[in-house]
Amino acid sequence: FISLVQGDYQQAVQRSEKILSVAPEDLWSLGMAGYAHLIPGNYQVAKRYYEKAIAVSALASNPFVGRYITTDLGYISWKMGRQAEAQKLFAQSLKLLQNELEKGNESFLVRYDLASINATQGDKLEAYMWLKAAIDAGWQKYRLALVDPFFENLRNDEQFKQMMNQVKLRVEEMRKKAESL
């Protein structure tokens, strides 16, 4: 994630591919390789990694790797102008996410994924509601949200900037406390 946040996409790709050379069927690594290509807009390459991850996840008990693979594939379809395909993939993710919420999953990742889908589709009210829920559940990766393409529709909004500043301040406070210990 650090390379992605710093804008060093080539290093992120190299690191993810190095990990995949050791564990080519690792779902998390496939997801990270896809994401390393998704952020700079290499959609075809990202799609190949996600499609392989879908094949691998069919054998896994949980296809959730920070965001559902179908969410990332939905984003790629959205950006490639295939809205109907994107809507279908987002609907699959929403169903899985709703199921997680109904089971009592309190992870910020579920809420972040919901915020991602809504932000991409331009539903800012829902996106901010779920982003706030992710923050309330402990999400702290504000640096990632600043480059995460799912939030490009929100990035210039004052509300988004304020939310990210609040998270940044909270992280800095925690860092100071840890250093003082």
Tab-separated table of C-alpha atoms in Angstrom:
chain	number	residue	atom	x	y	z
A	1	PHE	CA	0.000	0.000	0.000
A	2	ILE	CA	2.813	2.422	0.786
A	3	SER	CA	4.076	2.440	-2.807
A	4	LEU	CA	0.549	3.088	-4.083
A	5	VAL	CA	-0.027	5.926	-1.643
A	6	GLN	CA	3.281	7.488	-2.646
A	7	GLY	CA	2.373	7.245	-6.327
A	8	ASP	CA	5.131	4.741	-7.092
A	9	TYR	CA	2.902	2.425	-9.104
A	10	GLN	CA	5.812	0.644	-10.766
A	11	GLN	CA	7.235	-0.368	-7.384
A	12	ALA	CA	3.776	-1.490	-6.237
A	13	VAL	CA	3.449	-3.645	-9.352
A	14	GLN	CA	6.945	-5.100	-8.866
A	15	ARG	CA	6.269	-5.928	-5.223
A	16	SER	CA	2.912	-7.543	-5.942
A	17	GLU	CA	4.364	-9.597	-8.795
A	18	LYS	CA	7.289	-10.687	-6.593
A	19	ILE	CA	4.831	-11.948	-3.994
A	20	LEU	CA	2.809	-13.697	-6.703
A	21	SER	CA	5.953	-15.449	-7.949
A	22	VAL	CA	6.106	-17.163	-4.548
A	23	ALA	CA	2.349	-17.609	-4.037
A	24	PRO	CA	0.621	-17.412	-7.460
A	25	GLU	CA	-2.722	-18.622	-6.093
A	26	ASP	CA	-2.854	-16.335	-3.065
A	27	LEU	CA	-6.130	-14.431	-3.195
A	28	TRP	CA	-4.871	-11.389	-1.285
A	29	SER	CA	-1.788	-11.114	-3.524
A	30	LEU	CA	-3.876	-11.392	-6.691
A	31	GLY	CA	-6.152	-8.656	-5.365
A	32	MET	CA	-3.179	-6.424	-4.561
A	33	ALA	CA	-1.648	-6.997	-8.006
A	34	GLY	CA	-4.971	-6.070	-9.580
A	35	TYR	CA	-5.249	-2.972	-7.421
A	36	ALA	CA	-1.653	-1.948	-8.196
A	37	HIS	CA	-2.683	-1.861	-11.858
A	38	LEU	CA	-6.164	-0.424	-11.254
A	39	ILE	CA	-5.005	2.773	-9.527
A	40	PRO	CA	-2.930	4.075	-12.460
A	41	GLY	CA	-5.631	2.982	-14.910
A	42	ASN	CA	-4.128	-0.209	-16.363
A	43	TYR	CA	-7.609	-1.728	-16.461
A	44	GLN	CA	-6.969	-4.653	-18.812
A	45	VAL	CA	-4.042	-5.937	-16.732
A	46	ALA	CA	-5.959	-5.368	-13.483
A	47	LYS	CA	-8.931	-7.231	-14.924
A	48	ARG	CA	-6.775	-10.283	-15.678
A	49	TYR	CA	-5.569	-10.422	-12.070
A	50	TYR	CA	-9.099	-10.020	-10.726
A	51	GLU	CA	-10.468	-12.691	-13.044
A	52	LYS	CA	-7.786	-15.079	-11.826
A	53	ALA	CA	-8.672	-14.095	-8.258
A	54	ILE	CA	-12.330	-14.922	-8.980
A	55	ALA	CA	-11.268	-18.381	-10.177
A	56	VAL	CA	-9.171	-18.852	-7.037
A	57	SER	CA	-11.898	-17.448	-4.773
A	58	ALA	CA	-14.331	-20.064	-6.049
A	59	LEU	CA	-12.220	-22.457	-4.004
A	60	ALA	CA	-11.920	-20.079	-1.026
A	61	SER	CA	-14.458	-19.673	1.729
A	62	ASN	CA	-14.355	-15.852	1.573
A	63	PRO	CA	-13.658	-13.832	-1.599
A	64	PHE	CA	-13.225	-10.608	0.385
A	65	VAL	CA	-9.781	-9.026	0.020
A	66	GLY	CA	-10.344	-5.520	1.358
A	67	ARG	CA	-12.979	-4.955	-1.274
A	68	TYR	CA	-14.873	-7.684	-3.005
A	69	ILE	CA	-13.254	-8.635	-6.289
A	70	THR	CA	-16.603	-8.008	-7.958
A	71	THR	CA	-16.434	-4.405	-6.715
A	72	ASP	CA	-13.064	-3.883	-8.369
A	73	LEU	CA	-14.236	-5.564	-11.574
A	74	GLY	CA	-17.356	-3.415	-11.451
A	75	TYR	CA	-15.204	-0.306	-11.240
A	76	ILE	CA	-13.149	-1.426	-14.237
A	77	SER	CA	-16.322	-2.056	-16.254
A	78	TRP	CA	-17.668	1.340	-15.146
A	79	LYS	CA	-14.511	3.116	-16.312
A	80	MET	CA	-14.544	1.206	-19.602
A	81	GLY	CA	-18.076	2.426	-20.314
A	82	ARG	CA	-19.822	-0.888	-19.697
A	83	GLN	CA	-22.370	0.399	-17.192
A	84	ALA	CA	-24.744	-2.590	-17.366
A	85	GLU	CA	-21.906	-5.002	-16.625
A	86	ALA	CA	-20.676	-2.718	-13.842
A	87	GLN	CA	-24.140	-2.538	-12.278
A	88	LYS	CA	-24.368	-6.339	-12.301
A	89	LEU	CA	-20.978	-6.692	-10.595
A	90	PHE	CA	-21.777	-3.962	-8.063
A	91	ALA	CA	-25.095	-5.705	-7.313
A	92	GLN	CA	-23.184	-8.925	-6.572
A	93	SER	CA	-20.911	-7.049	-4.186
A	94	LEU	CA	-23.829	-5.256	-2.532
A	95	LYS	CA	-25.558	-8.572	-1.911
A	96	LEU	CA	-22.405	-10.031	-0.356
A	97	LEU	CA	-21.848	-6.892	1.729
A	98	GLN	CA	-25.457	-6.809	2.928
A	99	ASN	CA	-25.060	-10.442	3.961
A	100	GLU	CA	-21.924	-9.527	5.941
A	101	LEU	CA	-23.791	-6.724	7.711
A	102	GLU	CA	-26.708	-9.034	8.514
A	103	LYS	CA	-24.268	-11.561	10.005
A	104	GLY	CA	-22.963	-8.808	12.284
A	105	ASN	CA	-19.667	-8.123	10.527
A	106	GLU	CA	-18.446	-4.878	12.103
A	107	SER	CA	-15.299	-4.536	9.993
A	108	PHE	CA	-14.545	-1.135	8.537
A	109	LEU	CA	-13.660	-2.940	5.288
A	110	VAL	CA	-17.311	-3.800	4.619
A	111	ARG	CA	-18.311	-0.175	5.101
A	112	TYR	CA	-15.382	1.090	2.988
A	113	ASP	CA	-16.443	-1.227	0.163
A	114	LEU	CA	-20.007	0.144	0.373
A	115	ALA	CA	-18.650	3.699	0.292
A	116	SER	CA	-16.513	2.780	-2.740
A	117	ILE	CA	-19.444	1.467	-4.760
A	118	ASN	CA	-21.648	4.442	-3.949
A	119	ALA	CA	-18.889	6.968	-4.664
A	120	THR	CA	-18.183	5.407	-8.049
A	121	GLN	CA	-21.854	5.506	-8.991
A	122	GLY	CA	-22.131	9.144	-7.925
A	123	ASP	CA	-24.380	8.587	-4.895
A	124	LYS	CA	-22.481	10.956	-2.645
A	125	LEU	CA	-24.967	10.875	0.228
A	126	GLU	CA	-24.663	7.087	0.572
A	127	ALA	CA	-20.912	7.193	-0.058
A	128	TYR	CA	-20.353	9.675	2.772
A	129	MET	CA	-22.672	7.756	5.088
A	130	TRP	CA	-20.695	4.539	4.559
A	131	LEU	CA	-17.330	6.290	4.654
A	132	LYS	CA	-18.278	7.798	8.022
A	133	ALA	CA	-19.377	4.345	9.178
A	134	ALA	CA	-15.999	2.938	8.088
A	135	ILE	CA	-14.203	5.683	10.011
A	136	ASP	CA	-16.370	5.075	13.078
A	137	ALA	CA	-15.516	1.361	12.808
A	138	GLY	CA	-11.781	2.144	12.895
A	139	TRP	CA	-10.754	2.811	9.281
A	140	GLN	CA	-7.593	4.975	9.234
A	141	LYS	CA	-6.061	4.680	5.743
A	142	TYR	CA	-6.780	8.246	4.700
A	143	ARG	CA	-3.666	8.338	2.512
A	144	LEU	CA	-5.069	5.484	0.464
A	145	ALA	CA	-8.421	7.230	0.013
A	146	LEU	CA	-6.567	10.214	-1.422
A	147	VAL	CA	-5.397	8.068	-4.356
A	148	ASP	CA	-8.133	5.430	-4.418
A	149	PRO	CA	-9.832	5.883	-7.809
A	150	PHE	CA	-13.184	4.849	-6.356
A	151	PHE	CA	-13.300	8.215	-4.575
A	152	GLU	CA	-12.423	10.441	-7.515
A	153	ASN	CA	-16.024	11.798	-7.474
A	154	LEU	CA	-15.566	12.944	-3.868
A	155	ARG	CA	-11.958	14.079	-3.753
A	156	ASN	CA	-12.658	17.768	-4.476
A	157	ASP	CA	-15.606	17.984	-2.059
A	158	GLU	CA	-15.032	19.948	1.127
A	159	GLN	CA	-16.794	17.202	3.087
A	160	PHE	CA	-14.330	14.576	1.830
A	161	LYS	CA	-11.352	16.804	2.626
A	162	GLN	CA	-12.659	17.433	6.145
A	163	MET	CA	-13.257	13.729	6.753
A	164	MET	CA	-9.747	12.857	5.618
A	165	ASN	CA	-8.274	15.644	7.769
A	166	GLN	CA	-10.156	14.332	10.807
A	167	VAL	CA	-8.800	10.833	10.223
A	168	LYS	CA	-5.301	12.224	9.664
A	169	LEU	CA	-5.468	14.122	12.974
A	170	ARG	CA	-6.652	11.004	14.792
A	171	VAL	CA	-3.797	8.962	13.309
A	172	GLU	CA	-1.251	11.649	14.237
A	173	GLU	CA	-2.583	11.741	17.808
A	174	MET	CA	-2.253	7.972	18.085
A	175	ARG	CA	1.272	8.127	16.659
A	176	LYS	CA	2.260	10.773	19.244
A	177	LYS	CA	0.824	8.678	22.074
A	178	ALA	CA	2.706	5.624	20.851
A	179	GLU	CA	5.966	7.564	20.594
A	180	SER	CA	5.561	8.937	24.106
A	181	LEU	CA	5.214	5.420	25.493
